[in-house]
PDB file of C-alpha atoms in Angstrom:
ATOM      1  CA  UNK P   1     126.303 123.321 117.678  1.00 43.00           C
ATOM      2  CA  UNK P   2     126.833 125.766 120.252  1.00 47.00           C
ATOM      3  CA  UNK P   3     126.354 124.984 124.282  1.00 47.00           C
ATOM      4  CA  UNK P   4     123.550 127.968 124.399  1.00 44.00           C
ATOM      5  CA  UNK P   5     121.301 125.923 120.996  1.00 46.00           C
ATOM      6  CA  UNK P   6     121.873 122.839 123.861  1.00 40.00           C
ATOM      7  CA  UNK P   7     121.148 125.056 126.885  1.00 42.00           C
ATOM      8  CA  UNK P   8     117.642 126.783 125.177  1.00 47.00           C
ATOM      9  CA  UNK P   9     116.607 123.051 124.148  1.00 43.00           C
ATOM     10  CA  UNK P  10     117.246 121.719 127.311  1.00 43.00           C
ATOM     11  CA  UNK P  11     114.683 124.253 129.022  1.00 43.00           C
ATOM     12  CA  UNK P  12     112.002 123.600 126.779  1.00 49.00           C
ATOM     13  CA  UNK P  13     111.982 120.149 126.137  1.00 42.00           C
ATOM     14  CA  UNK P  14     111.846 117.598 128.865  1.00 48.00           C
ATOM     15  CA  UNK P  15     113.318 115.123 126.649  1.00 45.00           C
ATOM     16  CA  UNK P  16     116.632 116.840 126.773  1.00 43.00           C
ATOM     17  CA  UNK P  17     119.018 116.054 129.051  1.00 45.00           C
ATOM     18  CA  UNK P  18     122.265 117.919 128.973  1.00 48.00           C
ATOM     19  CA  UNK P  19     122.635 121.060 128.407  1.00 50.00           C
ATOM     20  CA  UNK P  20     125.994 120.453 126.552  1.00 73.00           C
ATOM     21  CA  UNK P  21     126.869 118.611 123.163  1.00 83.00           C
ATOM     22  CA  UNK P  22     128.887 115.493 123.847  1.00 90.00           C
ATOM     23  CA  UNK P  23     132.456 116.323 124.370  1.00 94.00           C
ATOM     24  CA  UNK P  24     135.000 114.691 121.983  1.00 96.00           C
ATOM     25  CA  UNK P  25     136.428 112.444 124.804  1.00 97.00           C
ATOM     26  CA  UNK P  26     132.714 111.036 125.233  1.00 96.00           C
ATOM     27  CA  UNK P  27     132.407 110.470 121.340  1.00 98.00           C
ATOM     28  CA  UNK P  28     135.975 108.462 121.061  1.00 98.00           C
ATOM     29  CA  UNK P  29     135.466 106.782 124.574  1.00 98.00           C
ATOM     30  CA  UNK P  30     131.839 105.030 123.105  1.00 98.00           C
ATOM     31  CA  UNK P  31     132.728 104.679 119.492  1.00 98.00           C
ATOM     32  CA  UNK P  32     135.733 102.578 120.565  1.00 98.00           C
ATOM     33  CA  UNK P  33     134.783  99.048 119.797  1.00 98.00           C
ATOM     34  CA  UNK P  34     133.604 100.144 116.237  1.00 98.00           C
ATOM     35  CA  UNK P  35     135.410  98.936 113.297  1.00 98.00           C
ATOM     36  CA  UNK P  36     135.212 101.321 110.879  1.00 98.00           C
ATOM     37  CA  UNK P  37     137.351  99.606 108.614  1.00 98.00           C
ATOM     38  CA  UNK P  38     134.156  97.442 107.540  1.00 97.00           C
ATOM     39  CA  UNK P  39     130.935  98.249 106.018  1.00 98.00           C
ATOM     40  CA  UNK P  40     128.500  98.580 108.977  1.00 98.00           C
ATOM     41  CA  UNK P  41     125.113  99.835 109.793  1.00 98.00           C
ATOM     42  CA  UNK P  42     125.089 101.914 113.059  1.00 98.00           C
ATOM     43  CA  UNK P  43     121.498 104.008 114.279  1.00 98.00           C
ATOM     44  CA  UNK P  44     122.180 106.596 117.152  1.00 98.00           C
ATOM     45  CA  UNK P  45     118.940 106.978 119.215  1.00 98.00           C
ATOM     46  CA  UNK P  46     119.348 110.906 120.352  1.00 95.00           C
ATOM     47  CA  UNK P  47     121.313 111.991 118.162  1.00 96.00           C
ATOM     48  CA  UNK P  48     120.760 115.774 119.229  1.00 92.00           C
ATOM     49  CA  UNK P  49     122.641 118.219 116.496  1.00 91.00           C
ATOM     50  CA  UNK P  50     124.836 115.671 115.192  1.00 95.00           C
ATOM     51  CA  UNK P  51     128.144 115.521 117.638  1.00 96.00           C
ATOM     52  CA  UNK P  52     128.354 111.330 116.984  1.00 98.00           C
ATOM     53  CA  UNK P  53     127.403 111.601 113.270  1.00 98.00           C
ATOM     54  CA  UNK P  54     129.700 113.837 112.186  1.00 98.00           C
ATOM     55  CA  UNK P  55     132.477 111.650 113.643  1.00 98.00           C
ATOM     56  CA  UNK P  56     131.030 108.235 112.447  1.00 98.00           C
ATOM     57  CA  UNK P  57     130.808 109.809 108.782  1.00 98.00           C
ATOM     58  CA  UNK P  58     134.309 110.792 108.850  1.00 98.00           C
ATOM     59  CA  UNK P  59     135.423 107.284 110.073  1.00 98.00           C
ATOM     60  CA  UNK P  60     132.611 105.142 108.017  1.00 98.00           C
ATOM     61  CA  UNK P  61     133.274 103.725 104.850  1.00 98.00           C
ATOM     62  CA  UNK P  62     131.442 105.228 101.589  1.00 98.00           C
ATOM     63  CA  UNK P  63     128.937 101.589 101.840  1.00 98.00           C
ATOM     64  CA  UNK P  64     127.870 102.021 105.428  1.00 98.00           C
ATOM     65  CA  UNK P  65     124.446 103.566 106.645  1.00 98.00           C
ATOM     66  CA  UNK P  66     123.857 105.689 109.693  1.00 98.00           C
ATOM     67  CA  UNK P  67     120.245 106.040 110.792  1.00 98.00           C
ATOM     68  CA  UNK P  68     119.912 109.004 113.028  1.00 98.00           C
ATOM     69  CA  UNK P  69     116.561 109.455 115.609  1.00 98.00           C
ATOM     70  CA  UNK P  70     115.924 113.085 117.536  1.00 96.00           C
ATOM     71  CA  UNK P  71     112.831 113.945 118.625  1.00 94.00           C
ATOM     72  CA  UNK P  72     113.867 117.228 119.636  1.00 91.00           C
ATOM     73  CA  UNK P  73     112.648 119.654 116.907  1.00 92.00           C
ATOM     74  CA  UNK P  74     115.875 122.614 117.490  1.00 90.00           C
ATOM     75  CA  UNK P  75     118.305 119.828 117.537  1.00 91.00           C
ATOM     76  CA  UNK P  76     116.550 117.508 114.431  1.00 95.00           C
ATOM     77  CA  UNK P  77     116.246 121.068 112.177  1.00 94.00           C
ATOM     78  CA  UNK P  78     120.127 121.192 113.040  1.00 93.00           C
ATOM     79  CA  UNK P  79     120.635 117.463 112.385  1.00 95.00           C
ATOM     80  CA  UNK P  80     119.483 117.539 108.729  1.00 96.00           C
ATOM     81  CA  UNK P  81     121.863 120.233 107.850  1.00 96.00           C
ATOM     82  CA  UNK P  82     124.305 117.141 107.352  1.00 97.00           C
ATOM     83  CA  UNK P  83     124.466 116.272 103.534  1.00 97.00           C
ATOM     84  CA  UNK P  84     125.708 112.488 103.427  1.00 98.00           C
ATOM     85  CA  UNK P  85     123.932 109.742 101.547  1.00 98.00           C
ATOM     86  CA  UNK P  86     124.822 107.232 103.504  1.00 98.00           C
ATOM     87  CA  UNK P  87     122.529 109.343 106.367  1.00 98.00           C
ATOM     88  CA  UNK P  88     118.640 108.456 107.041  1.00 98.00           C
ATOM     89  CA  UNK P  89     117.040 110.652 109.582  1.00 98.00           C
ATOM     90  CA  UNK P  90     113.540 110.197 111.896  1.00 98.00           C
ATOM     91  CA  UNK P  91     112.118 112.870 114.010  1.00 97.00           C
ATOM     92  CA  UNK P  92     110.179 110.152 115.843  1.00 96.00           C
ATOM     93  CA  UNK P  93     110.696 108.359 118.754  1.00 95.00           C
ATOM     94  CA  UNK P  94     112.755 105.312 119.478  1.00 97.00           C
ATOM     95  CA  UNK P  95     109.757 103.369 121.181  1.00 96.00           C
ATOM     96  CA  UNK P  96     108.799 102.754 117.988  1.00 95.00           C
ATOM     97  CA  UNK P  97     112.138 101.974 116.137  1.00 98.00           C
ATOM     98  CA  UNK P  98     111.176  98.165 114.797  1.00 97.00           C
ATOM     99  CA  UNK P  99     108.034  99.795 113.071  1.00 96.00           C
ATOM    100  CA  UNK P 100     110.475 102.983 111.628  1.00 97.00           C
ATOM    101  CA  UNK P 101     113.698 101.410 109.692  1.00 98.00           C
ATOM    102  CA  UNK P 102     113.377  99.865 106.932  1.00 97.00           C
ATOM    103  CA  UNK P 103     112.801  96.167 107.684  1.00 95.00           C
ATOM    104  CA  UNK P 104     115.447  94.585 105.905  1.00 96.00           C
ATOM    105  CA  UNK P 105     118.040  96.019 108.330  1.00 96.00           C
ATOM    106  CA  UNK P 106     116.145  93.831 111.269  1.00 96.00           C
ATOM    107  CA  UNK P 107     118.519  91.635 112.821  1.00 98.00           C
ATOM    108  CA  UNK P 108     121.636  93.044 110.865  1.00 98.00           C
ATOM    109  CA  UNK P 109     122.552  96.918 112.466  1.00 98.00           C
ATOM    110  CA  UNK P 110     126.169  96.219 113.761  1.00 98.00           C
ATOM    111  CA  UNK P 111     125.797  99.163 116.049  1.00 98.00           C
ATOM    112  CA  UNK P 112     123.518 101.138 118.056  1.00 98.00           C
ATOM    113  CA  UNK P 113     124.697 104.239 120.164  1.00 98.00           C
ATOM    114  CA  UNK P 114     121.809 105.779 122.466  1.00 98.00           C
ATOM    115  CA  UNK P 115     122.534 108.749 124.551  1.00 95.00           C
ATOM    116  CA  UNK P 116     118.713 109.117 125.213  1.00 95.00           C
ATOM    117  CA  UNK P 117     117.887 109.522 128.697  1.00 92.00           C
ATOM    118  CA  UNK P 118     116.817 106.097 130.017  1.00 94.00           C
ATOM    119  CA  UNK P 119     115.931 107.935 133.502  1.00 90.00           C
ATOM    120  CA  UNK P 120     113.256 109.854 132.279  1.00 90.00           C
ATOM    121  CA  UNK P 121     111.225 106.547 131.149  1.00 93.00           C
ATOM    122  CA  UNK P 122     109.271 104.177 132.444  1.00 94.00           C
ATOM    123  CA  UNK P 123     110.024 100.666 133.525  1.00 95.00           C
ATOM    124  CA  UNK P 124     108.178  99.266 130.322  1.00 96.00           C
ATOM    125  CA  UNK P 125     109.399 101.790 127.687  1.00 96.00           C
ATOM    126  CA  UNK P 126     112.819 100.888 129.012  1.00 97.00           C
ATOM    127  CA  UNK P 127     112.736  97.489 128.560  1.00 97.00           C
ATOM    128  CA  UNK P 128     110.637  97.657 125.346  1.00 98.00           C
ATOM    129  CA  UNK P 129     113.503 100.164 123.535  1.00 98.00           C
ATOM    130  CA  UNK P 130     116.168  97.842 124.978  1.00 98.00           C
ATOM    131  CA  UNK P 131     113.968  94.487 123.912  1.00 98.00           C
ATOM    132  CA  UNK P 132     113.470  96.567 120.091  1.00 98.00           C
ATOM    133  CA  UNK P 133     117.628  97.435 120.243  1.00 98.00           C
ATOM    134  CA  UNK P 134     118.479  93.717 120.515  1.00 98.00           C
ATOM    135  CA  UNK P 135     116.251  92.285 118.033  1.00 98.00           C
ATOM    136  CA  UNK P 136     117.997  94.859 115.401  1.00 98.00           C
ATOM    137  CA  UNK P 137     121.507  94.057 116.351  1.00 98.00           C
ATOM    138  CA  UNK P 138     122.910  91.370 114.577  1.00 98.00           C
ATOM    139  CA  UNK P 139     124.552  88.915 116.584  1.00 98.00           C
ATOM    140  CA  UNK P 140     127.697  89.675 117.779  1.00 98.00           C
ATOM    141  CA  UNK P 141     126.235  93.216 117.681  1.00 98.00           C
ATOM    142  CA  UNK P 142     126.797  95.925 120.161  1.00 98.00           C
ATOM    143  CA  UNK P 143     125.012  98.438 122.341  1.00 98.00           C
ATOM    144  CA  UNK P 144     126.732 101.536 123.136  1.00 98.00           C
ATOM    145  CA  UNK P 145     125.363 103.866 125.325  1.00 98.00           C
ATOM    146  CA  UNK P 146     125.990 106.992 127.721  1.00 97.00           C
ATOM    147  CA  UNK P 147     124.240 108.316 130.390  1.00 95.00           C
ATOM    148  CA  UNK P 148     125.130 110.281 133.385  1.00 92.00           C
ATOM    149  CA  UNK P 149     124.373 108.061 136.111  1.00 89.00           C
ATOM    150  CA  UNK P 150     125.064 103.539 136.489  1.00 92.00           C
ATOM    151  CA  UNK P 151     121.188 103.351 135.912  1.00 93.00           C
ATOM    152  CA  UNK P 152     121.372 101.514 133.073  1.00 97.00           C
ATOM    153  CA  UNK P 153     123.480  98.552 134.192  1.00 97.00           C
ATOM    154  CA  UNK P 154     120.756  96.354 135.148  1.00 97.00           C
ATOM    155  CA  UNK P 155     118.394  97.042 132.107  1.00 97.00           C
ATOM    156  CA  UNK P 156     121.102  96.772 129.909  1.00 98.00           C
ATOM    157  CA  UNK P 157     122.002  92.949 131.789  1.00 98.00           C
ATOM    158  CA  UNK P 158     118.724  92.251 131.674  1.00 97.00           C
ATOM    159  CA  UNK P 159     118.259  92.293 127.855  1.00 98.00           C
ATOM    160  CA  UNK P 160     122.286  91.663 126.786  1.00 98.00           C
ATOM    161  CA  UNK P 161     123.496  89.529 129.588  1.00 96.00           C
ATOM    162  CA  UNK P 162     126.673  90.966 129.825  1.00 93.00           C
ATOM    163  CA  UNK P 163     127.285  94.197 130.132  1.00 98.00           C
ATOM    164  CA  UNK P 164     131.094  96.601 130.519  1.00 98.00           C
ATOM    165  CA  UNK P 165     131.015  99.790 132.064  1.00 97.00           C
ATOM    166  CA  UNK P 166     133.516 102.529 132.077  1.00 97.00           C
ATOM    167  CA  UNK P 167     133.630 106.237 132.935  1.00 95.00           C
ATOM    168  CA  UNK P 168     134.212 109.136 130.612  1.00 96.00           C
ATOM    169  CA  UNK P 169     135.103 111.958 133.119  1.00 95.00           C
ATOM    170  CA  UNK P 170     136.175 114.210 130.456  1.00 94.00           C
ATOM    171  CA  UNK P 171     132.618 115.308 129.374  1.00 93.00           C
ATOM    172  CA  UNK P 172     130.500 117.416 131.228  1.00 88.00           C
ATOM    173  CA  UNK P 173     128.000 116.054 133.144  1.00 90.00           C
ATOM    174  CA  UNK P 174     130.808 113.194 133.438  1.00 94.00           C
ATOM    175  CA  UNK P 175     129.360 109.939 131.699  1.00 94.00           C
ATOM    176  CA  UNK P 176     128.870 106.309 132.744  1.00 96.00           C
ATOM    177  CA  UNK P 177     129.809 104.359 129.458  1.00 98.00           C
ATOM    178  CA  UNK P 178     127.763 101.380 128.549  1.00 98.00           C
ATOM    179  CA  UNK P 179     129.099  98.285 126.179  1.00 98.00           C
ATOM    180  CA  UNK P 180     126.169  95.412 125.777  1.00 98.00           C
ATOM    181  CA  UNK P 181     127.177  92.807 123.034  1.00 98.00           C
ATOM    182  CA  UNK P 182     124.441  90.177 121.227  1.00 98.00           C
ATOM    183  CA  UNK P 183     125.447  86.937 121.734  1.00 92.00           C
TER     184      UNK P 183
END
């Protein structure tokens, strides 16, 4: 999707917040601890026009599931224009992601990649989305998140315990890169 579909959602919807896709360097830098060699069950939270998906589709295996949530109607219409079984999509919002996947999938996603932007929320959404995210990961489980500031850190310690950070200055806004693993 082109930087000016990114820029004209950014304006209009508060929810938004960059007003360029996720660069390629980003993508690699937070898909790095998946192995893709397995079956696994990954849900994106933000998953704009589809930057992450298309790359976990070409990397998942034909009996993995990818569960894709974008409130952002622009970016969701954009979203759904990918034709892969092994795709679920909601236009709803993550506060509410326990109630919205199916429930057998509780307590076994392997991965959950969230490039939503925790700044804009409240305390208690926050912790609520990040209390939701580690019920659904099974153990051993990971978080993967960017955002464009070290905000997260503490949440993300909070809820996981420990928590890795790195920096992924090849993206624009440069990203802080999260890593939170259920143990």
């Amino acid at each position: 999707m082109s930087t000016l579909a990114y820029l004209k959602s950014f304006f209009k919807d508060k929810d938004v917040a960059s007003v360029t896709p996720t660069s390629r360097f980003c993508v690699r830098t937070v898909c790095r601890p998946i192995d893709f060699s397995q079956d696994i069950t990954i849900v994106e939270y933000g998953a704009g026009a589809g930057v992450f998906a298309h790359y976990l589709l070409d990397h998942m295996t034909p009996n993995s599931q990818l569960h894709l949530f974008e409130t952002n109607e622009n970016l969701f219409e954009k979203l759904q224009q990918i034709d892969d079984p092994r795709t679920m999509f909601y236009n709803q919002s993550v506060e509410y992601v326990t109630e919205l996947l199916p429930e057998n999938i509780n307590g076994q996603v392997d991965f959950i990649i969230s490039g939503i932007p925790f700044s804009f929320l409240d305390t208690e959404v926050k912790s609520s989305i990040l209390d939701q995210s580690y019920k659904l990961l099974r153990d051993g489980g990971e978080f993967l998140a960017y955002q464009t500031s070290g905000h997260l850190e503490d949440p993300l310690r909070d809820t996981f315990g420990d928590v890795k950070t790195s920096w992924e200055w090849r993206n624009i806004p440069p990203m802080t890169v999260y890593e939170a693993m259920k143990e």
